[in-house]
mmCIF file of C-alpha atoms and ligand atoms in Angstrom:
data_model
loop_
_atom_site.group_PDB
_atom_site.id
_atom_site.type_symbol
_atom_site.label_atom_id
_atom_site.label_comp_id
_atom_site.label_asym_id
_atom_site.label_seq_id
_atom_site.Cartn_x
_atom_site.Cartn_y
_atom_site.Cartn_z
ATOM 1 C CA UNK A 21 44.363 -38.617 59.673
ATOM 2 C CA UNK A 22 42.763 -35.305 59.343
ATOM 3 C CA UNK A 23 38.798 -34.948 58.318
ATOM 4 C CA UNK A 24 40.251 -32.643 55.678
ATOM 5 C CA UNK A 25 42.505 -35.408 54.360
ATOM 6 C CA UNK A 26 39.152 -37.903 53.695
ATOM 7 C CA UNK A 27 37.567 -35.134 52.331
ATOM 8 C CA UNK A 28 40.572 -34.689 49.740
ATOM 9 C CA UNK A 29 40.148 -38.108 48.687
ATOM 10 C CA UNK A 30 36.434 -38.586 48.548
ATOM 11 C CA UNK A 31 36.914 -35.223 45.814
ATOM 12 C CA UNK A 32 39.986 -36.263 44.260
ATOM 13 C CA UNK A 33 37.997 -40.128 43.476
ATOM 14 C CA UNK A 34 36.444 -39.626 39.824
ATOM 15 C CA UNK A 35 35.541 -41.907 37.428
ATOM 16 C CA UNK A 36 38.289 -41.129 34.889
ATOM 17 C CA UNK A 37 37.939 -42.861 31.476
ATOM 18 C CA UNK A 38 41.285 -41.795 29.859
ATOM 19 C CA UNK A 39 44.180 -42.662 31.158
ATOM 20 C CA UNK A 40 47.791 -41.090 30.123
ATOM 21 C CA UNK A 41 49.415 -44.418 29.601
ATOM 22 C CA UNK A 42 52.583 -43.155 28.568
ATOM 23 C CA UNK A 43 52.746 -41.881 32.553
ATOM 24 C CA UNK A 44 55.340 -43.634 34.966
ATOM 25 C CA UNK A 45 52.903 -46.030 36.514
ATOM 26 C CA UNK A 46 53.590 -47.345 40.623
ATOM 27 C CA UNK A 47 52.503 -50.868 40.681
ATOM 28 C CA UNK A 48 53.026 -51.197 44.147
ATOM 29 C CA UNK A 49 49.887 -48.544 43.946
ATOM 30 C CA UNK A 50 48.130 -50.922 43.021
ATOM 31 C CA UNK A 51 49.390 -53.723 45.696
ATOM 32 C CA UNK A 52 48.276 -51.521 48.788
ATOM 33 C CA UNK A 53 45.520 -50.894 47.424
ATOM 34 C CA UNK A 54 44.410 -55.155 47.436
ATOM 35 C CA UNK A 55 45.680 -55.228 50.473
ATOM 36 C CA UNK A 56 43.792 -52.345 51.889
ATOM 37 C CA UNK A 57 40.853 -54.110 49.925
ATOM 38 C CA UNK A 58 41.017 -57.205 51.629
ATOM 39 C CA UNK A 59 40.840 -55.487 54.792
ATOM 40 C CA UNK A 60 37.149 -54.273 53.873
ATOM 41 C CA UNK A 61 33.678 -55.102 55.973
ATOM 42 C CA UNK A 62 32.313 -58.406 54.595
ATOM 43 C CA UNK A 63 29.288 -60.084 55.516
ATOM 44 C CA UNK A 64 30.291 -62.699 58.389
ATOM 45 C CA UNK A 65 33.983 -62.572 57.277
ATOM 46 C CA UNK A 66 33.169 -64.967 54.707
ATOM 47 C CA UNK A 67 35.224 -63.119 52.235
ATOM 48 C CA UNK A 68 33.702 -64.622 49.314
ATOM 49 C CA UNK A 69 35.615 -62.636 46.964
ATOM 50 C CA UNK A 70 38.906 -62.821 44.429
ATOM 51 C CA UNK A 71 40.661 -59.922 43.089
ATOM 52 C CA UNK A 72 42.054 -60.596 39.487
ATOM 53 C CA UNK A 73 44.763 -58.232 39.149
ATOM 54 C CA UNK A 74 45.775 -57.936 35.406
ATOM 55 C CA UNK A 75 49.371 -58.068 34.656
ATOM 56 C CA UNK A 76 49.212 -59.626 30.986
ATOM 57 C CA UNK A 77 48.669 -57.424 28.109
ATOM 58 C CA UNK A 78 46.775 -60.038 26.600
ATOM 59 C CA UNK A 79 44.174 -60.543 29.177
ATOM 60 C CA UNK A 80 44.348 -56.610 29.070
ATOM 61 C CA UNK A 81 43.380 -56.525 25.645
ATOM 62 C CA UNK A 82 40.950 -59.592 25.809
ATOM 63 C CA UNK A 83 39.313 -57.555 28.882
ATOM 64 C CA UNK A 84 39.075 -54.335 26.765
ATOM 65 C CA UNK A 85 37.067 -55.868 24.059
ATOM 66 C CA UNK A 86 34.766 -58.050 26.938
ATOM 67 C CA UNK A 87 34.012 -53.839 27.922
ATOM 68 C CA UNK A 88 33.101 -53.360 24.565
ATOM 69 C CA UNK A 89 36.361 -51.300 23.828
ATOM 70 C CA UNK A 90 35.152 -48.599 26.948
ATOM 71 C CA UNK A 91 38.267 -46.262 26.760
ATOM 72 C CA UNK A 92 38.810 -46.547 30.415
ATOM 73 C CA UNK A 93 39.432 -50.141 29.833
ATOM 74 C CA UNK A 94 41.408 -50.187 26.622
ATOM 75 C CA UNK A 95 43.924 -46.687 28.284
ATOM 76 C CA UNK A 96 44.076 -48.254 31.563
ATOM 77 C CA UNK A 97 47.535 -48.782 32.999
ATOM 78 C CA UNK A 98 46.075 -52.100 34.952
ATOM 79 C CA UNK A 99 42.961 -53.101 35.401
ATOM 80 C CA UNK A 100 41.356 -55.164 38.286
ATOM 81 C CA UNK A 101 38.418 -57.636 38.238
ATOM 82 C CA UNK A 102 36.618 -57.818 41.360
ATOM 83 C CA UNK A 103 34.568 -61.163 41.700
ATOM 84 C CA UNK A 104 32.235 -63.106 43.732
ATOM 85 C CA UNK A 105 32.934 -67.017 44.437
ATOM 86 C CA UNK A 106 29.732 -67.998 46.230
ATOM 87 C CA UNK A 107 30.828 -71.796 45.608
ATOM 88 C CA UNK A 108 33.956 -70.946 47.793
ATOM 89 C CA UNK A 109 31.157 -70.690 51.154
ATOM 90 C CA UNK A 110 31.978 -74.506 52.729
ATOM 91 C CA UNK A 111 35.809 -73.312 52.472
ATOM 92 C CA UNK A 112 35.274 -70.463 54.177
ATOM 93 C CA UNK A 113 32.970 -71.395 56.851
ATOM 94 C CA UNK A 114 35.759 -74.317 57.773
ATOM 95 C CA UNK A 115 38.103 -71.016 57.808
ATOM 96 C CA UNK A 116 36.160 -69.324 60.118
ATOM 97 C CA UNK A 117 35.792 -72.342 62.591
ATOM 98 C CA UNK A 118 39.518 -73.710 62.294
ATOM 99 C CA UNK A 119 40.032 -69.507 63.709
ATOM 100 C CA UNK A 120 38.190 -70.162 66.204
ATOM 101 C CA UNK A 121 39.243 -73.265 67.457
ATOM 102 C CA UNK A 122 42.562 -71.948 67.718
ATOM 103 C CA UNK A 123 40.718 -68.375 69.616
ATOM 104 C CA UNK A 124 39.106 -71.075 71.740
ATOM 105 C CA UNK A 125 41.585 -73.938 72.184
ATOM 106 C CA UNK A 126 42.091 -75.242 75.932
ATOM 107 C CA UNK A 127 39.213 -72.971 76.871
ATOM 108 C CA UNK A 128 35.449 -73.895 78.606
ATOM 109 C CA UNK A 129 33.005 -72.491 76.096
ATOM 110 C CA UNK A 130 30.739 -70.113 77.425
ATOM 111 C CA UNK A 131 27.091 -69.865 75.416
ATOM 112 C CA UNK A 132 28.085 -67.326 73.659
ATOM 113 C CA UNK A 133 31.655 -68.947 72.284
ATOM 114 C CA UNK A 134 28.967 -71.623 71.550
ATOM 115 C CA UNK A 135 26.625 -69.375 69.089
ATOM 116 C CA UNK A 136 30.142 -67.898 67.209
ATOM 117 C CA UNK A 137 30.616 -71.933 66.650
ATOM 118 C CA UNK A 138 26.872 -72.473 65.397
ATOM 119 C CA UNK A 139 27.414 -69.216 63.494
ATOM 120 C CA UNK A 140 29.638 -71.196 60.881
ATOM 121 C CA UNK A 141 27.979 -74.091 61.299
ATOM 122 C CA UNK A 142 24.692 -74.175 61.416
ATOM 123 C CA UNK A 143 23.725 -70.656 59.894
ATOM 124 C CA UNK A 144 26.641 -70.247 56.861
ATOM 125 C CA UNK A 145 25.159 -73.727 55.449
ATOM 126 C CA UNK A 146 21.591 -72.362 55.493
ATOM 127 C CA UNK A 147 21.946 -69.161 53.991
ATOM 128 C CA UNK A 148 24.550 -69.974 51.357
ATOM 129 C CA UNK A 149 24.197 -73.789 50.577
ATOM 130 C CA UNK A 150 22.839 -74.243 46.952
ATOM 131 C CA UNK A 151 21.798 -77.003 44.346
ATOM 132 C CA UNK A 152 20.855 -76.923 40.649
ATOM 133 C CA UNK A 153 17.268 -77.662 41.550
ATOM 134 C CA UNK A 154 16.294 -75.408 43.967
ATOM 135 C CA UNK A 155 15.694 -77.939 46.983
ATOM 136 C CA UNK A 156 17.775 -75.481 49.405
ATOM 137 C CA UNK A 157 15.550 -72.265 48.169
ATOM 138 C CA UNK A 158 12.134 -74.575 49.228
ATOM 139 C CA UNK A 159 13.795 -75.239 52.141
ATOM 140 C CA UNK A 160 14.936 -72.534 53.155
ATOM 141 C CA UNK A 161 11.808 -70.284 51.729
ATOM 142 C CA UNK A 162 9.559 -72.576 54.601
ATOM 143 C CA UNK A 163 12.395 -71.857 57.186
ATOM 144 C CA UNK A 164 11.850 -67.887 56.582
ATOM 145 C CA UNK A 165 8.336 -68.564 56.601
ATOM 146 C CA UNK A 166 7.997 -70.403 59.830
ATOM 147 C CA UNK A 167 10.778 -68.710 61.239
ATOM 148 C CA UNK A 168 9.954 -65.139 60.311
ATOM 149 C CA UNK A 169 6.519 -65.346 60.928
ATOM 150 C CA UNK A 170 6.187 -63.973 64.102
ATOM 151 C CA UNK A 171 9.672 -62.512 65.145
ATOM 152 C CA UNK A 172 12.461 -60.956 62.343
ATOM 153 C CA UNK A 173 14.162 -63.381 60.937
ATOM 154 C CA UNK A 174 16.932 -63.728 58.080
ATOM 155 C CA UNK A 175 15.148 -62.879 54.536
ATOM 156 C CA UNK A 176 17.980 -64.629 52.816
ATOM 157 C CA UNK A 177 15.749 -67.174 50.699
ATOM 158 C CA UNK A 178 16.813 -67.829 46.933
ATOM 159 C CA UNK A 179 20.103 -67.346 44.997
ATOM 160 C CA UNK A 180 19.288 -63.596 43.968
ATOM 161 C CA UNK A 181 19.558 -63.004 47.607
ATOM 162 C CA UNK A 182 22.900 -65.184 48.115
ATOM 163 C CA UNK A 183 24.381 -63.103 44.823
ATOM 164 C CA UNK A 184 23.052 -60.036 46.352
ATOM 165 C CA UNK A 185 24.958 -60.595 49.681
ATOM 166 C CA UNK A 186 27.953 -61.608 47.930
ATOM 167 C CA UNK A 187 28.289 -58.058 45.667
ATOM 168 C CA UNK A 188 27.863 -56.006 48.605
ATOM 169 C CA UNK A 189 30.617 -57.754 50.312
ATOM 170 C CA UNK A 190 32.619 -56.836 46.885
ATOM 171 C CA UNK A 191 31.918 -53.884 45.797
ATOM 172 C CA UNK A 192 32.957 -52.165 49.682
ATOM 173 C CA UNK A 193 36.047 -54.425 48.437
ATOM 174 C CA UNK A 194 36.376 -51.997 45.362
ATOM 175 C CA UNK A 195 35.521 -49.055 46.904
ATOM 176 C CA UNK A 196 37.839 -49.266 49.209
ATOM 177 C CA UNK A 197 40.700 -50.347 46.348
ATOM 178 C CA UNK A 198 39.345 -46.917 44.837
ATOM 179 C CA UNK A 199 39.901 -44.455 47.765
ATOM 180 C CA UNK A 200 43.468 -46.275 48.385
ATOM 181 C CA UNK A 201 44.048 -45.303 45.064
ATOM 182 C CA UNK A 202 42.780 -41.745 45.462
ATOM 183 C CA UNK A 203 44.414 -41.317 48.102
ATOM 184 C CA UNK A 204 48.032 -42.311 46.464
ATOM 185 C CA UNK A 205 47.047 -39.865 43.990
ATOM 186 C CA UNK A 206 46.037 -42.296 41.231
ATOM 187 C CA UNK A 207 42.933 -42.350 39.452
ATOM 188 C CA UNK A 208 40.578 -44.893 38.702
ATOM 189 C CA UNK A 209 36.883 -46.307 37.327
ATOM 190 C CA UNK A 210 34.935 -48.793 37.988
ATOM 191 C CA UNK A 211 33.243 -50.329 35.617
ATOM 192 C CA UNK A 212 30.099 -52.656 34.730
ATOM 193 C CA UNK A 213 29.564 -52.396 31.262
ATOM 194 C CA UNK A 214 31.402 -55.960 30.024
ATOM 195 C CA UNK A 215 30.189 -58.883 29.173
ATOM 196 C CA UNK A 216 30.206 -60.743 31.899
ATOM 197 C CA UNK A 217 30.140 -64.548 30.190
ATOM 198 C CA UNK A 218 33.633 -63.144 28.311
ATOM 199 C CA UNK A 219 35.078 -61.955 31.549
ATOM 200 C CA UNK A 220 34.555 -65.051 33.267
ATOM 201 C CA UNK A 221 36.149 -66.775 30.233
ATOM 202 C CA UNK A 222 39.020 -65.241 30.362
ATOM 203 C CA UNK A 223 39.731 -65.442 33.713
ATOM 204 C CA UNK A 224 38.664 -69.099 33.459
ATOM 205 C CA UNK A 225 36.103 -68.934 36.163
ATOM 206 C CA UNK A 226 33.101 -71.313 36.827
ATOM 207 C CA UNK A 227 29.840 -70.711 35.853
ATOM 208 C CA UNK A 228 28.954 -69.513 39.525
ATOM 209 C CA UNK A 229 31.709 -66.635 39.959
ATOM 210 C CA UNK A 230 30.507 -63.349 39.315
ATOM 211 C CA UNK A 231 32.353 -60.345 38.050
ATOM 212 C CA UNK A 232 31.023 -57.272 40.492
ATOM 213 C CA UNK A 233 33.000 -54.391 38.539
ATOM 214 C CA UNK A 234 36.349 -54.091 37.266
ATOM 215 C CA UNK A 235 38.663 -51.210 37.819
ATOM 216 C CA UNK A 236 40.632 -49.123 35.603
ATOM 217 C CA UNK A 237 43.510 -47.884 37.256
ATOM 218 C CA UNK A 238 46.300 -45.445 36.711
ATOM 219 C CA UNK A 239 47.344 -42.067 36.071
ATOM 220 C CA UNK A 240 44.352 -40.079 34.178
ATOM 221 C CA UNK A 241 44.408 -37.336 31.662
ATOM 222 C CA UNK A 242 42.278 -34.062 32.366
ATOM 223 C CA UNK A 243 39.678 -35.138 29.650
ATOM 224 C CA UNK A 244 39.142 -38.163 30.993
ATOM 225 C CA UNK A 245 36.556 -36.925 33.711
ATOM 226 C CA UNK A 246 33.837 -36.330 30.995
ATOM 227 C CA UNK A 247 31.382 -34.278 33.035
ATOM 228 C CA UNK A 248 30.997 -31.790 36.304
ATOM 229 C CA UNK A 249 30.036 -34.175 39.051
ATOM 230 C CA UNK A 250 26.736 -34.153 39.588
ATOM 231 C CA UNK A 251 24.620 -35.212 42.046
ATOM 232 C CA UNK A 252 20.657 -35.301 42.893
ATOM 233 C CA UNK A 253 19.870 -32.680 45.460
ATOM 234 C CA UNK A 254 20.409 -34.506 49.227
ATOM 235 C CA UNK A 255 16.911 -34.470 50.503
ATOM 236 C CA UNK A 256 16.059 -36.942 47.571
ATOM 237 C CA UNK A 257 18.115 -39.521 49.270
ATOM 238 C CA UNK A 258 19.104 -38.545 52.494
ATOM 239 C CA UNK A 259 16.036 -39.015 55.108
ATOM 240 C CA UNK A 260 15.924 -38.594 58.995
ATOM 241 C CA UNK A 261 14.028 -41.172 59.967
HETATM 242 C C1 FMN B 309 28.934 -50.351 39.729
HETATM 243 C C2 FMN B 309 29.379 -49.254 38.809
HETATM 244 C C3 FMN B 309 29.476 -49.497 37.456
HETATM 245 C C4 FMN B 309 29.939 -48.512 36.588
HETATM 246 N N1 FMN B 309 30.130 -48.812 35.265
HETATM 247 C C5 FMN B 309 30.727 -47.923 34.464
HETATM 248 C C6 FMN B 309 31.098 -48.283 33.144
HETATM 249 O O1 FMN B 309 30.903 -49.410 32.697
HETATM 250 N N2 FMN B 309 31.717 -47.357 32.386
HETATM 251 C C7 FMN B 309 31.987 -46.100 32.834
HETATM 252 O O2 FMN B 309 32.562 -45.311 32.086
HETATM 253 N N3 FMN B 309 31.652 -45.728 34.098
HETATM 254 C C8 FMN B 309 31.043 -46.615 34.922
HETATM 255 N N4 FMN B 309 30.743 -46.264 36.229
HETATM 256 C C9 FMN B 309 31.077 -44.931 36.714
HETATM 257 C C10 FMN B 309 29.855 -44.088 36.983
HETATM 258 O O3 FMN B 309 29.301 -43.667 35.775
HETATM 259 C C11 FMN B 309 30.254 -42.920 37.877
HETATM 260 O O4 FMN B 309 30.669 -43.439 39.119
HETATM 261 C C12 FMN B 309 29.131 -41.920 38.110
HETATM 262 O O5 FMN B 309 28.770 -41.297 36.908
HETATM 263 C C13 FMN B 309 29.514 -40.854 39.136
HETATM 264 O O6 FMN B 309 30.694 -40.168 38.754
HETATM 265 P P1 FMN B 309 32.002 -40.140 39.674
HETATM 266 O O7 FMN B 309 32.424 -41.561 39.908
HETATM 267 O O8 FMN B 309 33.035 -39.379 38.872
HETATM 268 O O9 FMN B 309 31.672 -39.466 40.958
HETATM 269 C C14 FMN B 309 30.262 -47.222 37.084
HETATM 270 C C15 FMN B 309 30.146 -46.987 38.466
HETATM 271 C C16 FMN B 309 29.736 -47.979 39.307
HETATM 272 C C17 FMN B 309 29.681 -47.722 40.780
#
């Protein structure tokens, strides 16, 4: 792929918040696109992530009114929920090991085979493990203070931190949904202006999923970009350090 062709897509991506939903609409778009999104970076591969992909008109409509009846949620031709499952961690962690005990079957482990093994199971519980209490953020708030005391150590301490980690994961998962999009020629925009304890009833999630954004998707009409894209001059936010 040509530089050119990334530039093309980074311009053609614009949050577009009408959608011409009488256009013939390429589900299989939308496919590539999850599958492209499942291919994003994620912190330790933990992939602590779902990817509701709305195919009901009635969880559609329910969706529309949870965005307070946005118009790039209600002319959508799909829409896609992007969520965090932080209570999926032990399941994932076993993932990661069972992968590499298969990587590593038959074979003498050399330290560093050893520290991918600790990895999952010795550093996923600390950092993601969680009760209703708060025991693991004492704990683990005296870990980071011992620990990081004289040499850098993990700040992960309290569940802001574990939610934090979990959205970045997800949201590189939408952006890259978005640009697969863009780059099919469809248009799409994310959104976080729902209400999030509707979303997550609807989708009958537990308490601890998250919803990160969810994603309009389809073919947009010329008014729905509503403004010149604008940006704050570089040197604002772009420093050599
Ligand atoms: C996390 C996130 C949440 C957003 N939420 C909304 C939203 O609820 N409704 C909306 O119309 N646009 C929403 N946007 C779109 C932004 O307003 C838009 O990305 C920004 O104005 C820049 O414009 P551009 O995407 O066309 O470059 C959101 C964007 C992001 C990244």
């Amino acid at each position: 792929m040509q530089i050119q062709d990334f530039d093309k897509i980074i311009q053609k991506r614009r949050s577009v918040r009408v959608y011409d939903e009488t256009a013939p609409f390429d589900e299989s778009v939308v496919k590539r696109g999850l599958d492209r999104a499942v291919l994003s970076p994620n912190s330790s591969n933990m992939q602590l992530w779902e990817f509701y992909w709305v195919k009901s008109q009635e969880v559609h409509d329910s969706l529309t009114k949870a965005c307070m009846g946005q118009s790039a949620a209600k002319t959508a031709n799909q829409l896609v929920v992007f969520v965090t499952r932080q209570d999926k961690w032990k399941e994932r962690a076993k993932w990661n090991l069972a992968n590499l005990e298969k990587q590593f079957e038959g074979k003498e482990l050399t330290s560093r085979d050893k520290r991918a093994f600790d990895y999952y199971r010795k550093l996923m519980p600390l950092v993601y493990r969680y009760d209703p209490f708060g025991l693991n953020t004492l704990l683990r708030t005296i870990i980071v203070f011992f620990m990081g005391f004289s040499k850098p150590f993990l700040r992960i301490r309290n569940n802001g931190d574990q939610r934090v980690m979990t959205h970045k994961s997800c949201a590189l998962a939408a952006q890259t949904f978005m640009m697969s999009l863009a780059s099919e020629g469809y248009d799409t925009c994310p959104m976080e202006g729902f209400d999030s304890d509707l979303v997550k009833k609807i989708l009958k999630l537990p308490s601890i999923a998250e919803i990160t954004m969810i994603v309009a998707c389809g073919i947009g009409k010329p008014e729905g970009i509503y403004s010149e894209r604008l940006r704050v001059p570089n040197e604002k936010v772009i420093f050599e350090v």
